[in-house]
Short mmCIF file of C-alpha atoms and ligand atoms in Angstrom, two decimals:
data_model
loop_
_atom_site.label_atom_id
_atom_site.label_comp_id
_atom_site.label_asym_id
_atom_site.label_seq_id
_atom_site.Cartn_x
_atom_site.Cartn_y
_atom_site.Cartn_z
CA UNK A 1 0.99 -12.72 4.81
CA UNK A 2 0.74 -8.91 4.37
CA UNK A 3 2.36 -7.24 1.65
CA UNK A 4 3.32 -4.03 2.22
CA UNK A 5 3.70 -1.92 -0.87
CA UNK A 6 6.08 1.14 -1.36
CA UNK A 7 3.65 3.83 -3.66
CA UNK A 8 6.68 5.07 -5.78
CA UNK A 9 9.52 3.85 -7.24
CA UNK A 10 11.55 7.07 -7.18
CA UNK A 11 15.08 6.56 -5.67
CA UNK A 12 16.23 7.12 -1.93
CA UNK A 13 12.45 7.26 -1.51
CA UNK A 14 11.03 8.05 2.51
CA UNK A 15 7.70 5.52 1.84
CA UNK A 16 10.38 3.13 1.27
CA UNK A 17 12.02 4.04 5.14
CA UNK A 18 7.89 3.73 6.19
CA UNK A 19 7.74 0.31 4.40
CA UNK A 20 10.89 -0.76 6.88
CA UNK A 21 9.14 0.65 10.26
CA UNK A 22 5.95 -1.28 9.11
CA UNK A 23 7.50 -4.31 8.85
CA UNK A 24 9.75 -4.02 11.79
CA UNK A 25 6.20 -3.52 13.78
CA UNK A 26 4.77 -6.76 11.70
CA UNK A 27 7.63 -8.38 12.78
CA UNK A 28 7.18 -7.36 16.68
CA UNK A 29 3.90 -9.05 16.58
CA UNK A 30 5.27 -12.18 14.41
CA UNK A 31 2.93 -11.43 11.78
CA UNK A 32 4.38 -12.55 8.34
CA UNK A 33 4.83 -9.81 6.49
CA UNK A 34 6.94 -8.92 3.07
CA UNK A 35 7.86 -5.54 1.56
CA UNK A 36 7.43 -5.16 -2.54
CA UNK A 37 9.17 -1.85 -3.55
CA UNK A 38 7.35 -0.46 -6.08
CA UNK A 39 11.31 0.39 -8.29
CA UNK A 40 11.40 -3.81 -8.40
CA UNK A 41 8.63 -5.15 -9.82
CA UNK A 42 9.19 -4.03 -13.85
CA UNK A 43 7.79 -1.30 -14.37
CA UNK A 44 9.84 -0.28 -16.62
CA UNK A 45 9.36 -3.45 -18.58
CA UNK A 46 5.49 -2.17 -19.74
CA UNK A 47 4.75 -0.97 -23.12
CA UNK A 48 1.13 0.12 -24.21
CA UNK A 49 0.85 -3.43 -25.19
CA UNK A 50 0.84 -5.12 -21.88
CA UNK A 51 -2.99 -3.90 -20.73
CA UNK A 52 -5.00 -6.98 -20.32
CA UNK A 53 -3.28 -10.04 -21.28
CA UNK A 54 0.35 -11.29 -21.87
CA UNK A 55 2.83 -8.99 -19.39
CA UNK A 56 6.35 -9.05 -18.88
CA UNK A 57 7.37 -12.00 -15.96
CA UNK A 58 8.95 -9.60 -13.71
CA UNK A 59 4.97 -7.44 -13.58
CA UNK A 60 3.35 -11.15 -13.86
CA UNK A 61 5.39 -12.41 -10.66
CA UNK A 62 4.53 -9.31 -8.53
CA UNK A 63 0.68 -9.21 -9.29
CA UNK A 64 0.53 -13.07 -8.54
CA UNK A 65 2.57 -12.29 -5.31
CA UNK A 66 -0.29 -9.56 -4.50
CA UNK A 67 -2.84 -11.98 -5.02
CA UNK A 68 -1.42 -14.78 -2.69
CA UNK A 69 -1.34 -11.55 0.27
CA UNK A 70 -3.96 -11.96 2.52
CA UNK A 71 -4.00 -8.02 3.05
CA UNK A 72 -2.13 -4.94 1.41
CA UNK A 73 -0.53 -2.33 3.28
CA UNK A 74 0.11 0.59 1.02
CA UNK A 75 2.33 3.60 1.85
CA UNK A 76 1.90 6.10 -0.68
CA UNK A 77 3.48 9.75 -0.84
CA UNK A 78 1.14 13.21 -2.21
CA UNK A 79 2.71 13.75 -5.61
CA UNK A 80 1.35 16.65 -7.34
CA UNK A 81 -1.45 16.52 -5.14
CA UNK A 82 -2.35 13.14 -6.43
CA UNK A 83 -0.57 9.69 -5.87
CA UNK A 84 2.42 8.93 -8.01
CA UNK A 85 2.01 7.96 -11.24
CA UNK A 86 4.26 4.49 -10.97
CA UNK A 87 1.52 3.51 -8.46
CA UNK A 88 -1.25 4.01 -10.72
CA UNK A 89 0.55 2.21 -13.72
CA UNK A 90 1.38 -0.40 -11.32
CA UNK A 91 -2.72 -0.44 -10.38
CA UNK A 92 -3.62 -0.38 -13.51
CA UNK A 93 -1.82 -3.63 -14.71
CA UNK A 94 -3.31 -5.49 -11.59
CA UNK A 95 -5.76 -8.94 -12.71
CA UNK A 96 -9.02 -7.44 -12.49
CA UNK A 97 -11.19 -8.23 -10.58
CA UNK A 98 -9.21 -10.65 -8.36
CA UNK A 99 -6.59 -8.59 -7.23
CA UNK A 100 -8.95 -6.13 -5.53
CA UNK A 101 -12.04 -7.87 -4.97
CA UNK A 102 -12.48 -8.68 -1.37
CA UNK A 103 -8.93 -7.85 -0.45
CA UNK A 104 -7.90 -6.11 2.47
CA UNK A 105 -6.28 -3.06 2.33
CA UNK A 106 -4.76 -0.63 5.26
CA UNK A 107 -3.18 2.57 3.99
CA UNK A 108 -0.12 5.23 5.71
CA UNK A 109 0.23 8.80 3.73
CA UNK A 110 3.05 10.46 3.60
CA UNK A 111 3.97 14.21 2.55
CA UNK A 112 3.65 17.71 3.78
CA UNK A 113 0.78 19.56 5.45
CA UNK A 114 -1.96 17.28 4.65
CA UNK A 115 -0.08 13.88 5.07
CA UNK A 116 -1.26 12.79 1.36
CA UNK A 117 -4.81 12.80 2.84
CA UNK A 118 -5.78 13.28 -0.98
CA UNK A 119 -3.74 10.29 -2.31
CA UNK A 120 -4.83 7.98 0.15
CA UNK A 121 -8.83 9.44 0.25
CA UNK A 122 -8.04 8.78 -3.43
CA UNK A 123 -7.27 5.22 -3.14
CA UNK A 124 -10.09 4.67 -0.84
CA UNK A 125 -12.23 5.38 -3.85
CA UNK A 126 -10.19 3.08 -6.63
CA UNK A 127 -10.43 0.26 -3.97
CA UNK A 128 -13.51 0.81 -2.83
CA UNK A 129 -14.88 1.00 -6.52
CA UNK A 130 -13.46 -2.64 -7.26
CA UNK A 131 -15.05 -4.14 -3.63
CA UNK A 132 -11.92 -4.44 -1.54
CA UNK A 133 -11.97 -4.56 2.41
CA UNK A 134 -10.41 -1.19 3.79
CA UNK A 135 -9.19 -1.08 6.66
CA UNK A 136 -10.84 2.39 8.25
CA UNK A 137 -8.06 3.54 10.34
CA UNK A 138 -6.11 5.23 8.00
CA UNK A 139 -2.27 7.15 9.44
CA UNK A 140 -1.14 10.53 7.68
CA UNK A 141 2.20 11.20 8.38
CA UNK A 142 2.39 15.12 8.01
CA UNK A 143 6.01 17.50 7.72
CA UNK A 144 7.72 14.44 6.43
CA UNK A 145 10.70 16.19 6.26
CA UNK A 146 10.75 17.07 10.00
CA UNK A 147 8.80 13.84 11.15
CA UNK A 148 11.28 11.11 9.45
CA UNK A 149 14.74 11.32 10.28
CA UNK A 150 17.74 8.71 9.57
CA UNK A 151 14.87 6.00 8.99
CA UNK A 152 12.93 6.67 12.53
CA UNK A 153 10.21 8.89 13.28
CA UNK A 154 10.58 11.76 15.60
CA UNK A 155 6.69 11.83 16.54
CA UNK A 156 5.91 9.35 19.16
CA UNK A 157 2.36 9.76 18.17
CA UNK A 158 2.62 9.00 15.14
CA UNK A 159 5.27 6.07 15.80
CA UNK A 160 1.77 5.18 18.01
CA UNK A 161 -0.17 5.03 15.17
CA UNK A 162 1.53 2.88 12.99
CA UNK A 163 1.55 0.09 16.22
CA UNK A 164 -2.37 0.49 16.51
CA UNK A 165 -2.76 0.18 12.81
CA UNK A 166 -0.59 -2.80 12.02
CA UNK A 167 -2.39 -4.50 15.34
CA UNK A 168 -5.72 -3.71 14.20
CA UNK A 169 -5.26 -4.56 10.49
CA UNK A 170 -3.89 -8.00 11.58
CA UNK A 171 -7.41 -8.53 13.61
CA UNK A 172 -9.12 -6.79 10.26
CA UNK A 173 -7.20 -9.70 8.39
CA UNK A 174 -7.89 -12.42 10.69
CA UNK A 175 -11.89 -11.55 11.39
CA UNK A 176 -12.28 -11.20 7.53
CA UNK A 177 -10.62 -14.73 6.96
CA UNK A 178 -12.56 -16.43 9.76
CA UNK A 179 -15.57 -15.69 8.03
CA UNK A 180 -14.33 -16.26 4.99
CA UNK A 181 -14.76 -13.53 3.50
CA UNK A 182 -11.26 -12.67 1.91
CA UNK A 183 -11.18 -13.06 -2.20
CA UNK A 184 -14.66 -14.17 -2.18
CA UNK A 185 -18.48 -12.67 -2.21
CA UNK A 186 -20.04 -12.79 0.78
CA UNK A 187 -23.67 -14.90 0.74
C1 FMN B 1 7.28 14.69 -7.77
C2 FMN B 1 6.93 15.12 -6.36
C3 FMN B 1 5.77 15.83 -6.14
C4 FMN B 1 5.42 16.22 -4.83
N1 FMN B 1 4.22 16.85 -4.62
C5 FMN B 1 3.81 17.06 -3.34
C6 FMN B 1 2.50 17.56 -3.07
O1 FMN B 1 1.73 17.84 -3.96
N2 FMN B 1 2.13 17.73 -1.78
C7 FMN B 1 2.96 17.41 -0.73
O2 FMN B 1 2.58 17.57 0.42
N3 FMN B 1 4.20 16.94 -0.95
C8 FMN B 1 4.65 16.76 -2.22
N4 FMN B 1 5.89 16.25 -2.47
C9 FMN B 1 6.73 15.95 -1.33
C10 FMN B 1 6.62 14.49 -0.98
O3 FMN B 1 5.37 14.13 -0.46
C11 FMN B 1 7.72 14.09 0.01
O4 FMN B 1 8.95 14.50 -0.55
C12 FMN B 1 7.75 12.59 0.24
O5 FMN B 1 8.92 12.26 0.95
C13 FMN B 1 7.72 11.87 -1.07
O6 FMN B 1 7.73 10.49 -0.86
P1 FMN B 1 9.00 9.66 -1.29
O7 FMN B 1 10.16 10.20 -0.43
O8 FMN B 1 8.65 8.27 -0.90
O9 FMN B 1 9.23 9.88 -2.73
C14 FMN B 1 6.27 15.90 -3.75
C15 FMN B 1 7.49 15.21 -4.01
C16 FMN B 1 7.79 14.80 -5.29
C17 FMN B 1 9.06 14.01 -5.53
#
């Protein structure tokens, strides 16, 4: 199952309109696949004290949710230049190193000129650091504004895109599992 993951939690959000399109193209290819919105898994639950051990149920039950994915499909939006904050909380509450080690990842940007080339180029990094699989064929979705309209996306390309990506990230997925590879160190 692929979980894809909403990178904010701010309200009448557009990753969370990507998240829908994803899935409706995981669901074209009867690929199991669940959407965790970023605004419902407790955030807002997390005091200073929750690094490490002992967290609220609500951030427990999503991390152990992430960890039973075989691959992560992340749509994050440029904030600031940067990915949101919420996501990087969120990250940073994640069971290290089993939550990122070996797992696959696929990622969609979102944003204005540059797509969030910076957030996602940054996440490539953060995963990458901690040994996850990333899937290479990353989609930027650029003029978001213009591009996303009433839930559907004007830009057949990129509408294109998201097909081949979902596709090839459910061969990334399967390949990585047949050679069981997924969650564990390769010999
Ligand atoms: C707090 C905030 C900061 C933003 N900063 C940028 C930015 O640095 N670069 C950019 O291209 N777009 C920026 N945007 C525009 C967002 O990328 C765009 O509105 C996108 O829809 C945000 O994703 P969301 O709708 O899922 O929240 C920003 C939007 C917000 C709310």
């Amino acid at each position: 199952m692929v979980t894809i993951l909403t990178g904010t939690d701010r309200i009448g959000s557009r990753s969370s309109e990507i998240a829908l399109i994803l899935k409706g193209l995981y669901d074209e290819l009867k690929a199991p696949a669940e959407i965790m919105e970023l605004r419902d898994v407790g955030l807002t639950d997390l005091e200073p004290k929750h690094y490490g051990e002992g967290k609220p149920a609500k951030i427990e039950k999503a991390v152990d949710h992430l960890l039973k994915s075989d691959g992560l499909h992340l749509v994050v939006p440029e904030y600031n230049g940067s990915m949101p904050g919420a996501l990087k909380l969120f990250i940073d509450h994640w069971k290290f190193p089993d939550s990122f080690e070996h797992r696959a990842v696929s990622f969609v940007g979102l944003g204005g000129r540059f797509g969030a080339l910076r957030p996602v180029e940054h996440l490539q990094q953060v995963f990458g650091y901690r040994n996850s699989f990333i899937y290479p064929d990353r989609v930027f979705l650029t003029d978001i504004w213009t591009t996303l309209k009433d839930g559907e996306l004007q830009d057949e390309t990129a509408m294109a895109l998201l097909k081949d990506q979902t596709q090839g990230f459910c061969r990334f997925i399967q390949a990585l599992k047949g050679e069981k590879l997924l969650g564990s160190t390769p010999s």
